[in-house]
């Protein structure tokens, strides 16, 4: 609770130019990983000083990470078509269910918990929802297209595609603001 009054005091006492520079730095910093190698190498100097990271990740790893963060459901749909059958999903769900049941059955024998904690652990275990493999809608191409409606990507425009994806995600977040969380 004390954070916001302190933040307001700092913002009010900081010159506007400093605040603008701070905000722009965060825009630049969040965009560096999408820029060509010379920019990423320059940023690596700071990253090395702060985090100890000494090398840039390989391009394939960077691209997969960026693609998955934006197009996770689409890339997952391709994966499950080839490698994750409905039977695999069912078996995994059954396994998780059995693990939960074993956890709950074992609670009475856990000596370091008092009865109140044991009951709370049981309630918590029962309340956990399973999300195994993928949401079923991604197997339906039309529903998947509907989910990504408004997101446009173009070949050979990596940086521009990233900004389009950010705008798309922001619009989606704003549209969903105030609604119950989609678990």
PDB file of C-alpha atoms in Angstrom:
ATOM      1  CA  UNK A   1       0.000   0.000   0.000  1.00  0.00           C
ATOM      2  CA  UNK A   2       2.855   2.422   0.558  1.00  0.00           C
ATOM      3  CA  UNK A   3       4.186   1.912  -2.977  1.00  0.00           C
ATOM      4  CA  UNK A   4       1.786   4.215  -4.834  1.00  0.00           C
ATOM      5  CA  UNK A   5       2.103   7.305  -2.591  1.00  0.00           C
ATOM      6  CA  UNK A   6       5.887   6.941  -2.763  1.00  0.00           C
ATOM      7  CA  UNK A   7       5.759   6.489  -6.541  1.00  0.00           C
ATOM      8  CA  UNK A   8       3.558   9.594  -6.899  1.00  0.00           C
ATOM      9  CA  UNK A   9       6.036  11.580  -4.827  1.00  0.00           C
ATOM     10  CA  UNK A  10       8.931  10.408  -7.009  1.00  0.00           C
ATOM     11  CA  UNK A  11       7.049  11.189 -10.235  1.00  0.00           C
ATOM     12  CA  UNK A  12       6.087  14.659  -8.990  1.00  0.00           C
ATOM     13  CA  UNK A  13       9.644  15.462  -7.926  1.00  0.00           C
ATOM     14  CA  UNK A  14      11.338  14.115 -11.071  1.00  0.00           C
ATOM     15  CA  UNK A  15      11.899  16.424 -14.037  1.00  0.00           C
ATOM     16  CA  UNK A  16       9.563  15.610 -16.969  1.00  0.00           C
ATOM     17  CA  UNK A  17      12.533  15.103 -19.290  1.00  0.00           C
ATOM     18  CA  UNK A  18      13.944  12.435 -16.969  1.00  0.00           C
ATOM     19  CA  UNK A  19      10.566  10.670 -16.863  1.00  0.00           C
ATOM     20  CA  UNK A  20      10.286  10.817 -20.665  1.00  0.00           C
ATOM     21  CA  UNK A  21      13.825   9.438 -21.045  1.00  0.00           C
ATOM     22  CA  UNK A  22      13.035   6.653 -18.564  1.00  0.00           C
ATOM     23  CA  UNK A  23       9.881   5.651 -20.438  1.00  0.00           C
ATOM     24  CA  UNK A  24      11.601   5.774 -23.830  1.00  0.00           C
ATOM     25  CA  UNK A  25      14.494   3.718 -22.501  1.00  0.00           C
ATOM     26  CA  UNK A  26      12.026   0.983 -21.542  1.00  0.00           C
ATOM     27  CA  UNK A  27      10.491   1.087 -25.025  1.00  0.00           C
ATOM     28  CA  UNK A  28      13.948   0.804 -26.602  1.00  0.00           C
ATOM     29  CA  UNK A  29      15.101  -1.858 -24.130  1.00  0.00           C
ATOM     30  CA  UNK A  30      12.024  -3.989 -24.753  1.00  0.00           C
ATOM     31  CA  UNK A  31      12.623  -3.751 -28.517  1.00  0.00           C
ATOM     32  CA  UNK A  32      16.348  -4.454 -28.749  1.00  0.00           C
ATOM     33  CA  UNK A  33      15.968  -8.217 -29.027  1.00  0.00           C
ATOM     34  CA  UNK A  34      13.978  -7.697 -32.244  1.00  0.00           C
ATOM     35  CA  UNK A  35      16.627  -5.565 -33.930  1.00  0.00           C
ATOM     36  CA  UNK A  36      19.592  -6.651 -36.079  1.00  0.00           C
ATOM     37  CA  UNK A  37      22.725  -8.132 -34.480  1.00  0.00           C
ATOM     38  CA  UNK A  38      24.745  -4.879 -34.050  1.00  0.00           C
ATOM     39  CA  UNK A  39      21.988  -3.444 -31.826  1.00  0.00           C
ATOM     40  CA  UNK A  40      21.678  -6.661 -29.831  1.00  0.00           C
ATOM     41  CA  UNK A  41      25.466  -6.832 -29.394  1.00  0.00           C
ATOM     42  CA  UNK A  42      25.510  -3.248 -28.100  1.00  0.00           C
ATOM     43  CA  UNK A  43      22.736  -4.080 -25.628  1.00  0.00           C
ATOM     44  CA  UNK A  44      24.620  -7.218 -24.595  1.00  0.00           C
ATOM     45  CA  UNK A  45      27.265  -5.024 -22.963  1.00  0.00           C
ATOM     46  CA  UNK A  46      24.653  -3.703 -20.524  1.00  0.00           C
ATOM     47  CA  UNK A  47      22.999  -7.106 -20.144  1.00  0.00           C
ATOM     48  CA  UNK A  48      26.383  -8.622 -19.316  1.00  0.00           C
ATOM     49  CA  UNK A  49      27.054  -5.956 -16.675  1.00  0.00           C
ATOM     50  CA  UNK A  50      23.617  -6.407 -15.069  1.00  0.00           C
ATOM     51  CA  UNK A  51      22.900 -10.132 -15.507  1.00  0.00           C
ATOM     52  CA  UNK A  52      26.219 -11.731 -16.403  1.00  0.00           C
ATOM     53  CA  UNK A  53      24.942 -12.967 -19.773  1.00  0.00           C
ATOM     54  CA  UNK A  54      27.868 -13.111 -22.172  1.00  0.00           C
ATOM     55  CA  UNK A  55      26.391 -14.274 -25.485  1.00  0.00           C
ATOM     56  CA  UNK A  56      23.353 -13.684 -27.646  1.00  0.00           C
ATOM     57  CA  UNK A  57      21.018 -16.641 -28.038  1.00  0.00           C
ATOM     58  CA  UNK A  58      21.080 -18.285 -31.477  1.00  0.00           C
ATOM     59  CA  UNK A  59      18.597 -16.812 -33.973  1.00  0.00           C
ATOM     60  CA  UNK A  60      16.524 -20.002 -34.156  1.00  0.00           C
ATOM     61  CA  UNK A  61      16.010 -19.941 -30.372  1.00  0.00           C
ATOM     62  CA  UNK A  62      15.131 -16.247 -30.400  1.00  0.00           C
ATOM     63  CA  UNK A  63      12.659 -16.670 -33.277  1.00  0.00           C
ATOM     64  CA  UNK A  64      10.971 -19.701 -31.729  1.00  0.00           C
ATOM     65  CA  UNK A  65      10.618 -17.841 -28.446  1.00  0.00           C
ATOM     66  CA  UNK A  66       9.077 -14.802 -30.090  1.00  0.00           C
ATOM     67  CA  UNK A  67       6.776 -16.893 -32.281  1.00  0.00           C
ATOM     68  CA  UNK A  68       5.605 -18.996 -29.368  1.00  0.00           C
ATOM     69  CA  UNK A  69       4.918 -15.965 -27.179  1.00  0.00           C
ATOM     70  CA  UNK A  70       2.575 -14.457 -29.798  1.00  0.00           C
ATOM     71  CA  UNK A  71       1.383 -17.397 -31.864  1.00  0.00           C
ATOM     72  CA  UNK A  72       1.503 -20.045 -29.148  1.00  0.00           C
ATOM     73  CA  UNK A  73      -1.896 -21.545 -29.930  1.00  0.00           C
ATOM     74  CA  UNK A  74      -1.200 -21.628 -33.671  1.00  0.00           C
ATOM     75  CA  UNK A  75       2.207 -23.286 -33.280  1.00  0.00           C
ATOM     76  CA  UNK A  76       0.733 -25.668 -30.689  1.00  0.00           C
ATOM     77  CA  UNK A  77      -1.990 -26.658 -33.149  1.00  0.00           C
ATOM     78  CA  UNK A  78       0.690 -27.694 -35.632  1.00  0.00           C
ATOM     79  CA  UNK A  79       2.505 -29.684 -32.953  1.00  0.00           C
ATOM     80  CA  UNK A  80      -0.560 -31.560 -31.710  1.00  0.00           C
ATOM     81  CA  UNK A  81      -1.574 -32.467 -35.244  1.00  0.00           C
ATOM     82  CA  UNK A  82       1.690 -34.367 -35.601  1.00  0.00           C
ATOM     83  CA  UNK A  83       2.787 -35.342 -32.115  1.00  0.00           C
ATOM     84  CA  UNK A  84       0.123 -35.127 -29.388  1.00  0.00           C
ATOM     85  CA  UNK A  85      -2.965 -37.238 -29.915  1.00  0.00           C
ATOM     86  CA  UNK A  86      -6.257 -37.052 -28.054  1.00  0.00           C
ATOM     87  CA  UNK A  87      -5.222 -40.338 -26.398  1.00  0.00           C
ATOM     88  CA  UNK A  88      -1.977 -38.711 -25.177  1.00  0.00           C
ATOM     89  CA  UNK A  89      -3.979 -35.858 -23.686  1.00  0.00           C
ATOM     90  CA  UNK A  90      -6.416 -38.246 -22.010  1.00  0.00           C
ATOM     91  CA  UNK A  91      -3.590 -40.350 -20.553  1.00  0.00           C
ATOM     92  CA  UNK A  92      -1.858 -37.253 -19.203  1.00  0.00           C
ATOM     93  CA  UNK A  93      -5.084 -35.958 -17.675  1.00  0.00           C
ATOM     94  CA  UNK A  94      -5.646 -39.357 -16.020  1.00  0.00           C
ATOM     95  CA  UNK A  95      -2.093 -39.378 -14.689  1.00  0.00           C
ATOM     96  CA  UNK A  96      -2.479 -35.902 -13.153  1.00  0.00           C
ATOM     97  CA  UNK A  97      -5.813 -36.946 -11.638  1.00  0.00           C
ATOM     98  CA  UNK A  98      -4.168 -39.997 -10.052  1.00  0.00           C
ATOM     99  CA  UNK A  99      -1.306 -37.885  -8.689  1.00  0.00           C
ATOM    100  CA  UNK A 100      -3.810 -35.467  -7.124  1.00  0.00           C
ATOM    101  CA  UNK A 101      -5.776 -38.370  -5.584  1.00  0.00           C
ATOM    102  CA  UNK A 102      -2.569 -39.902  -4.181  1.00  0.00           C
ATOM    103  CA  UNK A 103      -1.574 -36.522  -2.725  1.00  0.00           C
ATOM    104  CA  UNK A 104      -4.940 -36.158  -0.993  1.00  0.00           C
ATOM    105  CA  UNK A 105      -4.895 -39.773   0.246  1.00  0.00           C
ATOM    106  CA  UNK A 106      -1.422 -39.215   1.708  1.00  0.00           C
ATOM    107  CA  UNK A 107      -2.354 -36.061   3.650  1.00  0.00           C
ATOM    108  CA  UNK A 108      -3.553 -37.865   6.815  1.00  0.00           C
ATOM    109  CA  UNK A 109      -0.101 -39.415   7.212  1.00  0.00           C
ATOM    110  CA  UNK A 110       1.792 -36.127   6.877  1.00  0.00           C
ATOM    111  CA  UNK A 111       2.949 -35.566  10.458  1.00  0.00           C
ATOM    112  CA  UNK A 112       4.368 -32.066  10.126  1.00  0.00           C
ATOM    113  CA  UNK A 113       0.944 -30.590   9.167  1.00  0.00           C
ATOM    114  CA  UNK A 114      -1.689 -29.731  11.713  1.00  0.00           C
ATOM    115  CA  UNK A 115      -5.328 -30.587  10.913  1.00  0.00           C
ATOM    116  CA  UNK A 116      -6.162 -27.054   9.723  1.00  0.00           C
ATOM    117  CA  UNK A 117      -3.206 -26.997   7.309  1.00  0.00           C
ATOM    118  CA  UNK A 118      -3.984 -30.523   6.139  1.00  0.00           C
ATOM    119  CA  UNK A 119      -7.606 -29.549   5.396  1.00  0.00           C
ATOM    120  CA  UNK A 120      -6.451 -26.425   3.551  1.00  0.00           C
ATOM    121  CA  UNK A 121      -3.990 -28.489   1.486  1.00  0.00           C
ATOM    122  CA  UNK A 122      -6.796 -30.884   0.565  1.00  0.00           C
ATOM    123  CA  UNK A 123      -9.097 -28.007  -0.455  1.00  0.00           C
ATOM    124  CA  UNK A 124      -6.332 -26.433  -2.497  1.00  0.00           C
ATOM    125  CA  UNK A 125      -5.513 -29.718  -4.257  1.00  0.00           C
ATOM    126  CA  UNK A 126      -9.186 -30.226  -5.086  1.00  0.00           C
ATOM    127  CA  UNK A 127      -9.480 -26.668  -6.419  1.00  0.00           C
ATOM    128  CA  UNK A 128      -6.588 -26.983  -8.893  1.00  0.00           C
ATOM    129  CA  UNK A 129      -7.879 -27.043 -12.448  1.00  0.00           C
ATOM    130  CA  UNK A 130      -6.132 -29.174 -15.054  1.00  0.00           C
ATOM    131  CA  UNK A 131      -4.967 -27.592 -18.261  1.00  0.00           C
ATOM    132  CA  UNK A 132      -3.171 -30.394 -20.023  1.00  0.00           C
ATOM    133  CA  UNK A 133      -1.707 -30.231 -23.502  1.00  0.00           C
ATOM    134  CA  UNK A 134      -3.881 -27.628 -25.181  1.00  0.00           C
ATOM    135  CA  UNK A 135      -7.294 -25.990 -25.127  1.00  0.00           C
ATOM    136  CA  UNK A 136      -9.686 -27.907 -27.358  1.00  0.00           C
ATOM    137  CA  UNK A 137     -10.546 -24.873 -29.506  1.00  0.00           C
ATOM    138  CA  UNK A 138      -7.146 -24.914 -31.214  1.00  0.00           C
ATOM    139  CA  UNK A 139      -8.051 -28.115 -33.023  1.00  0.00           C
ATOM    140  CA  UNK A 140     -10.774 -26.191 -34.876  1.00  0.00           C
ATOM    141  CA  UNK A 141      -9.162 -24.108 -37.646  1.00  0.00           C
ATOM    142  CA  UNK A 142     -12.094 -21.683 -37.765  1.00  0.00           C
ATOM    143  CA  UNK A 143     -11.973 -21.024 -34.021  1.00  0.00           C
ATOM    144  CA  UNK A 144      -8.203 -20.635 -34.193  1.00  0.00           C
ATOM    145  CA  UNK A 145      -8.561 -18.125 -37.065  1.00  0.00           C
ATOM    146  CA  UNK A 146     -11.188 -16.302 -35.026  1.00  0.00           C
ATOM    147  CA  UNK A 147      -8.827 -16.129 -32.046  1.00  0.00           C
ATOM    148  CA  UNK A 148      -6.119 -14.481 -34.182  1.00  0.00           C
ATOM    149  CA  UNK A 149      -8.514 -12.224 -36.129  1.00  0.00           C
ATOM    150  CA  UNK A 150      -6.925  -8.813 -36.462  1.00  0.00           C
ATOM    151  CA  UNK A 151      -3.331 -10.021 -36.297  1.00  0.00           C
ATOM    152  CA  UNK A 152      -1.529  -9.606 -39.600  1.00  0.00           C
ATOM    153  CA  UNK A 153       2.026 -10.748 -40.225  1.00  0.00           C
ATOM    154  CA  UNK A 154       4.170 -10.395 -43.320  1.00  0.00           C
ATOM    155  CA  UNK A 155       7.185 -12.257 -44.608  1.00  0.00           C
ATOM    156  CA  UNK A 156      10.572 -10.636 -43.991  1.00  0.00           C
ATOM    157  CA  UNK A 157       9.200  -8.029 -41.574  1.00  0.00           C
ATOM    158  CA  UNK A 158      10.272  -9.440 -38.221  1.00  0.00           C
ATOM    159  CA  UNK A 159      10.477  -6.138 -36.315  1.00  0.00           C
ATOM    160  CA  UNK A 160       7.231  -4.832 -37.819  1.00  0.00           C
ATOM    161  CA  UNK A 161       5.497  -8.144 -37.081  1.00  0.00           C
ATOM    162  CA  UNK A 162       6.577  -7.884 -33.445  1.00  0.00           C
ATOM    163  CA  UNK A 163       5.002  -4.431 -33.159  1.00  0.00           C
ATOM    164  CA  UNK A 164       1.835  -5.657 -34.887  1.00  0.00           C
ATOM    165  CA  UNK A 165       1.703  -8.540 -32.434  1.00  0.00           C
ATOM    166  CA  UNK A 166       2.153  -6.163 -29.482  1.00  0.00           C
ATOM    167  CA  UNK A 167      -0.704  -3.976 -30.731  1.00  0.00           C
ATOM    168  CA  UNK A 168      -2.846  -7.079 -31.247  1.00  0.00           C
ATOM    169  CA  UNK A 169      -2.101  -8.353 -27.724  1.00  0.00           C
ATOM    170  CA  UNK A 170      -2.735  -4.943 -26.188  1.00  0.00           C
ATOM    171  CA  UNK A 171      -6.085  -4.637 -27.993  1.00  0.00           C
ATOM    172  CA  UNK A 172      -7.027  -8.128 -26.807  1.00  0.00           C
ATOM    173  CA  UNK A 173      -6.059  -7.257 -23.225  1.00  0.00           C
ATOM    174  CA  UNK A 174      -8.027  -4.002 -23.314  1.00  0.00           C
ATOM    175  CA  UNK A 175     -11.055  -5.780 -24.780  1.00  0.00           C
ATOM    176  CA  UNK A 176     -10.888  -8.345 -21.972  1.00  0.00           C
ATOM    177  CA  UNK A 177     -10.293  -5.785 -19.214  1.00  0.00           C
ATOM    178  CA  UNK A 178     -12.833  -6.099 -16.435  1.00  0.00           C
ATOM    179  CA  UNK A 179     -14.039  -9.489 -17.615  1.00  0.00           C
ATOM    180  CA  UNK A 180     -13.400 -12.659 -15.630  1.00  0.00           C
ATOM    181  CA  UNK A 181      -9.986 -14.199 -16.272  1.00  0.00           C
ATOM    182  CA  UNK A 182      -9.953 -16.789 -19.035  1.00  0.00           C
ATOM    183  CA  UNK A 183      -8.231 -19.641 -17.257  1.00  0.00           C
TER     184      UNK A 183
END
